[in-house]
XYZ file of C-alpha atoms in Angstrom:
380
model
C -0.155 -0.068 -0.004
C 2.727 2.340 0.890
C 4.492 1.668 -2.349
C 1.327 2.180 -4.241
C 0.848 5.517 -2.510
C 4.365 6.746 -3.463
C 3.903 5.787 -7.235
C 0.640 7.696 -7.139
C 2.423 10.588 -5.476
C 5.435 10.380 -8.273
C 2.725 10.294 -11.032
C 1.173 13.413 -9.423
C 4.533 15.252 -9.323
C 4.951 14.213 -12.794
C 1.717 15.528 -14.116
C 2.211 19.104 -12.260
C 5.584 19.297 -13.983
C 4.251 18.501 -17.301
C 1.321 21.236 -16.597
C 3.914 23.790 -15.623
C 5.822 23.059 -18.678
C 2.564 23.476 -20.729
C 1.587 26.733 -19.175
C 5.215 28.062 -19.827
C 4.824 27.218 -23.385
C 1.447 28.786 -23.737
C 2.760 31.677 -22.118
C 5.536 32.174 -24.657
C 2.993 31.442 -27.432
C 0.871 34.286 -26.142
C 3.673 36.565 -25.914
C 4.773 36.039 -29.703
C 1.065 36.452 -30.529
C 0.963 39.800 -28.912
C 4.205 40.856 -30.648
C 2.775 39.731 -33.885
C -0.615 41.567 -33.465
C 1.221 44.766 -32.511
C 3.416 44.487 -35.558
C 0.222 44.428 -37.596
C -1.752 47.173 -35.891
C 1.259 49.666 -35.086
C 3.482 49.233 -37.996
C 5.070 52.540 -37.264
C 5.912 51.782 -33.673
C 9.693 51.797 -33.130
C 11.068 48.267 -32.007
C 12.468 49.358 -28.741
C 9.178 51.464 -27.812
C 7.382 48.321 -28.725
C 9.460 45.957 -26.347
C 8.925 48.703 -23.495
C 5.246 48.320 -23.799
C 5.119 44.774 -23.215
C 8.116 44.629 -20.950
C 10.019 42.418 -23.361
C 13.831 43.071 -24.096
C 14.648 44.555 -27.642
C 15.411 42.079 -30.358
C 18.808 40.086 -29.764
C 19.812 39.533 -33.283
C 22.343 42.158 -33.214
C 24.159 40.876 -30.025
C 27.384 39.045 -30.271
C 27.684 35.326 -29.507
C 29.597 35.862 -26.152
C 26.989 38.342 -24.968
C 24.025 36.185 -25.876
C 25.595 33.570 -23.824
C 26.194 36.115 -20.959
C 22.481 37.549 -20.792
C 20.036 35.138 -22.599
C 18.355 32.032 -20.801
C 19.867 28.703 -20.581
C 17.886 25.675 -20.628
C 18.505 23.247 -17.395
C 20.257 20.200 -18.050
C 17.709 18.138 -16.057
C 14.689 19.964 -17.483
C 11.954 21.465 -15.721
C 12.578 22.256 -11.962
C 9.558 22.686 -9.682
C 11.662 24.474 -7.098
C 12.114 27.262 -9.940
C 8.903 26.708 -11.829
C 10.852 26.656 -14.960
C 12.833 24.847 -17.331
C 15.456 27.499 -17.765
C 17.624 29.986 -15.938
C 18.424 33.770 -16.774
C 21.812 35.177 -15.622
C 21.095 38.051 -13.389
C 21.725 41.031 -15.493
C 20.378 44.675 -14.809
C 17.489 45.844 -16.525
C 18.912 48.641 -17.997
C 21.696 46.704 -19.738
C 19.891 46.239 -22.946
C 19.343 50.135 -23.135
C 23.216 50.478 -23.600
C 23.564 47.821 -26.251
C 26.747 49.580 -27.822
C 28.451 50.087 -24.334
C 27.465 46.452 -23.359
C 28.952 45.136 -26.559
C 32.222 46.937 -25.835
C 32.346 45.661 -22.459
C 31.729 41.824 -23.821
C 34.341 42.108 -26.355
C 37.529 40.330 -25.324
C 39.585 37.103 -25.975
C 37.849 34.279 -24.332
C 40.282 32.887 -21.890
C 42.832 35.530 -22.231
C 43.423 38.817 -20.492
C 40.309 41.311 -19.536
C 40.512 44.683 -21.009
C 41.675 47.403 -18.482
C 38.248 48.938 -18.605
C 37.498 49.365 -14.857
C 36.302 52.787 -15.119
C 34.088 52.406 -18.354
C 32.745 49.125 -16.503
C 31.802 51.194 -13.343
C 30.103 53.935 -15.457
C 27.953 51.254 -17.138
C 27.185 50.027 -13.751
C 26.191 53.299 -12.178
C 23.854 53.675 -15.351
C 21.733 51.002 -13.987
C 23.309 47.791 -15.874
C 23.994 46.355 -12.365
C 24.985 43.641 -12.083
C 27.143 43.450 -15.035
C 27.151 40.455 -16.975
C 29.958 37.880 -16.441
C 33.003 37.575 -18.510
C 35.272 34.553 -19.682
C 38.396 36.257 -19.112
C 41.277 36.894 -16.577
C 41.773 40.210 -14.929
C 45.228 41.723 -15.049
C 47.603 40.946 -12.171
C 49.733 43.391 -10.620
C 53.445 42.853 -11.240
C 55.488 42.335 -8.127
C 52.746 41.428 -5.670
C 53.576 40.494 -2.241
C 51.724 39.029 0.685
C 49.367 41.473 2.535
C 50.204 42.877 5.907
C 48.994 40.491 8.660
C 45.856 41.178 10.851
C 45.562 43.268 13.130
C 48.470 45.504 11.895
C 46.822 45.560 8.264
C 43.804 47.680 9.695
C 45.919 50.787 9.940
C 48.669 50.050 7.405
C 48.917 51.520 3.931
C 49.617 48.641 1.673
C 52.502 48.455 -0.996
C 52.008 50.189 -4.566
C 52.525 46.682 -6.064
C 49.292 45.321 -4.592
C 47.276 46.743 -7.326
C 46.942 47.849 -10.979
C 46.929 51.923 -11.214
C 46.278 52.306 -14.792
C 42.773 53.421 -14.540
C 43.643 56.090 -11.745
C 44.814 59.519 -11.741
C 47.272 58.929 -8.897
C 49.690 55.947 -9.584
C 50.829 55.363 -5.998
C 49.351 55.386 -2.426
C 51.475 58.375 -1.561
C 49.802 60.382 -4.086
C 46.378 59.469 -2.838
C 47.586 60.506 0.716
C 48.972 63.635 -0.478
C 46.022 64.764 -2.749
C 44.281 66.093 0.307
C 46.840 69.054 0.144
C 45.990 69.879 -3.301
C 43.061 72.005 -4.809
C 39.964 70.611 -6.262
C 37.050 68.245 -5.265
C 37.471 64.769 -5.169
C 35.383 62.052 -3.869
C 36.712 61.024 -0.323
C 39.719 63.067 -0.833
C 41.468 62.304 2.338
C 40.321 58.747 2.949
C 43.471 57.103 2.258
C 45.451 59.126 4.920
C 45.047 56.736 7.639
C 47.064 58.641 10.108
C 45.018 61.745 9.417
C 41.535 62.463 10.113
C 40.579 58.696 9.419
C 42.271 57.750 12.679
C 40.024 59.993 14.697
C 36.598 59.069 13.000
C 33.901 57.825 15.240
C 35.986 57.916 18.393
C 34.117 61.057 20.228
C 30.513 61.700 20.556
C 29.205 65.649 20.135
C 26.303 66.633 18.074
C 26.208 65.399 14.534
C 29.246 63.292 15.187
C 28.141 59.996 17.010
C 30.639 57.937 19.017
C 30.863 54.292 18.219
C 30.868 53.328 21.810
C 28.029 55.438 22.540
C 25.949 53.884 19.611
C 27.003 50.507 20.753
C 25.785 50.960 24.291
C 22.119 51.638 23.273
C 21.928 47.747 22.673
C 22.931 44.667 24.901
C 26.649 43.967 25.007
C 27.560 41.589 22.202
C 24.240 41.753 20.410
C 25.749 43.980 17.474
C 27.704 41.475 15.460
C 27.297 41.862 11.912
C 26.265 44.805 9.818
C 26.797 46.903 6.629
C 28.498 50.341 5.650
C 26.832 51.773 2.749
C 29.174 54.043 0.722
C 32.016 53.168 3.340
C 35.026 54.926 1.522
C 38.149 53.389 2.522
C 36.687 51.041 5.181
C 37.347 52.813 8.494
C 34.123 52.509 9.905
C 34.635 48.686 9.276
C 37.856 48.982 10.798
C 36.839 50.508 13.834
C 34.100 47.962 14.324
C 36.317 45.124 13.852
C 38.503 46.414 16.650
C 35.318 45.673 18.643
C 34.712 42.122 17.351
C 31.994 43.411 15.003
C 32.097 42.179 11.191
C 31.090 45.027 8.748
C 30.764 44.613 5.034
C 31.600 47.837 3.155
C 29.914 48.720 -0.172
C 32.105 51.286 -2.254
C 32.777 52.292 -5.679
C 36.169 52.893 -7.217
C 35.699 57.034 -7.929
C 39.189 57.518 -9.313
C 40.797 55.333 -6.221
C 41.189 51.945 -5.541
C 38.933 51.810 -2.657
C 37.655 48.143 -2.882
C 41.285 46.887 -3.237
C 42.142 49.133 -0.226
C 39.666 47.869 1.903
C 40.550 44.273 1.307
C 44.159 45.373 1.927
C 42.985 46.287 5.433
C 41.722 42.653 6.191
C 38.049 43.942 5.683
C 35.273 42.966 3.306
C 34.244 45.188 0.373
C 31.544 44.823 -1.985
C 31.422 46.752 -5.069
C 27.642 47.574 -5.458
C 25.731 51.001 -6.059
C 23.278 52.550 -3.989
C 20.782 51.467 -6.615
C 21.356 47.875 -6.224
C 19.018 45.598 -3.911
C 21.227 44.651 -0.983
C 22.171 41.251 -1.192
C 21.011 40.185 2.166
C 18.234 38.087 3.440
C 15.485 39.909 5.427
C 15.693 40.289 9.287
C 19.583 39.656 9.511
C 21.758 42.364 9.902
C 22.530 44.096 13.479
C 23.525 47.380 12.035
C 23.515 49.363 8.976
C 25.399 52.594 8.557
C 25.590 55.060 5.943
C 27.767 58.492 5.705
C 27.115 61.172 3.310
C 26.159 58.837 0.564
C 22.345 58.877 1.177
C 21.401 62.455 0.531
C 19.165 64.732 -1.709
C 21.111 64.030 -4.785
C 18.958 60.673 -4.779
C 15.493 60.912 -6.283
C 12.941 60.947 -3.700
C 11.303 57.524 -4.724
C 14.550 55.822 -5.217
C 15.629 56.973 -1.877
C 12.507 55.526 -0.231
C 13.061 52.300 -1.971
C 16.749 52.077 -0.695
C 15.178 53.013 3.027
C 12.759 50.272 2.787
C 15.573 47.880 1.881
C 17.610 48.662 4.667
C 14.656 48.044 6.865
C 13.913 44.878 5.370
C 17.505 43.387 5.930
C 17.961 44.717 9.527
C 16.731 42.223 12.223
C 13.997 43.409 14.857
C 15.865 45.801 16.920
C 18.616 46.265 14.432
C 20.073 49.897 14.371
C 20.027 52.183 11.247
C 22.873 54.782 11.858
C 22.310 57.596 9.362
C 25.617 59.674 9.474
C 25.762 63.382 8.092
C 22.468 62.992 5.705
C 22.591 66.446 3.926
C 19.582 68.305 2.246
C 18.282 72.031 1.645
C 16.463 73.686 4.761
C 12.961 73.071 3.524
C 13.304 69.585 2.259
C 14.238 68.548 5.901
C 10.667 68.596 7.178
C 8.726 68.589 4.111
C 10.165 65.713 2.427
C 12.866 63.595 4.519
C 11.254 63.761 8.117
C 7.892 62.374 6.757
C 9.618 59.834 4.627
C 11.458 58.490 7.631
C 8.194 58.274 9.593
C 6.683 56.017 6.932
C 9.502 53.668 6.781
C 8.689 53.006 10.390
C 11.908 53.202 12.409
C 11.847 54.203 16.010
C 13.920 57.380 16.716
C 16.687 56.843 19.332
C 18.655 59.846 18.506
C 17.844 62.794 16.005
C 20.424 65.666 15.292
C 20.204 68.548 12.960
C 22.889 71.198 12.261
C 23.762 73.825 9.589
C 26.212 72.638 6.836
C 28.435 75.606 6.186
C 31.377 74.228 4.092
C 29.833 75.709 0.901
C 28.385 78.853 2.512
C 25.981 79.883 5.074
C 23.732 81.502 2.356
C 23.255 77.769 0.640
C 20.736 77.071 3.608
C 22.092 73.340 3.746
C 21.581 71.106 6.541
C 22.964 68.058 8.227
C 20.786 65.200 9.909
C 22.432 62.555 11.951
C 19.957 60.056 13.305
C 20.171 56.537 15.093
C 17.043 54.489 14.192
C 15.897 51.245 15.376
C 13.774 48.785 13.652
C 10.856 47.890 16.243
C 11.063 44.451 17.673
C 7.253 43.647 16.466
């Protein structure tokens, strides 16, 4: 009787899988029919606009074979998978990638199995346009000449790595000493003094005053040892993670390489970098992180709707009771109460600390303000 039941159950699974396959086939037929009808009814509609109407990617006939392999679906070797509800799998590529087909084709042009082009700046610009994640490539990144083993931990936290640890081709500076000294030169550069570990970086988050929260004071808002893992969004050269590591807390740091080897530098300190933009959905499961920190990167340069999605994503990955440390968010005076305070209230955080102060580095007449806040995800 048990064997008979198992046999019937197996037959049922097979029937369900067959039905799923037929449904998927029907969906494709319906999609093709809709496209054909649209061609007949709207012959003047541009192909790309037509694709947008139905959410279907533009035609792929012009794509190179390597690009097709990187972005188009692949049939599963074992057939239909009930777990995936499909018999094929799509490589995860940013939705905007096909809007930049010329740039995408350039990115995917290389010798298979050979050395990848030195196109870090080009690739990052494509990523920041919304082609995130970028397609995978079948080539080897160029390796530094004269590479040596990294400085052992914990000395690595505050050590400047040797110049031979990275490839300098894509950066204006060609040495770490140049990056350290650039704070003395005119001009605006992202995170201008971040590579000087014996300068301002050495003092960050050690003292608690006004808009500047101290690490230890923040950690004291939770039971000892309950803050263990977290994320620093737009964490520059990784100093926040370094200070946390000294307190046995593991922080992953997201950072862009904006005319500087930020990700390589973070890794050289014995910390974990992740090369994702603020537009990307955070690659963590819900209710898992103890703390999320962000300094400067979350501010009024981000479109309001996009910022709200990002804040909800932060709320998603924080565990109940988790902390969101918003560090020096800046905006125009009227925006603070009209736009951003209501936005934070909508997200649902509990305010533990909330400090506002005038931002005067560009002039008092600009009416720019900083907001620092310590927010908690409710326990229920």
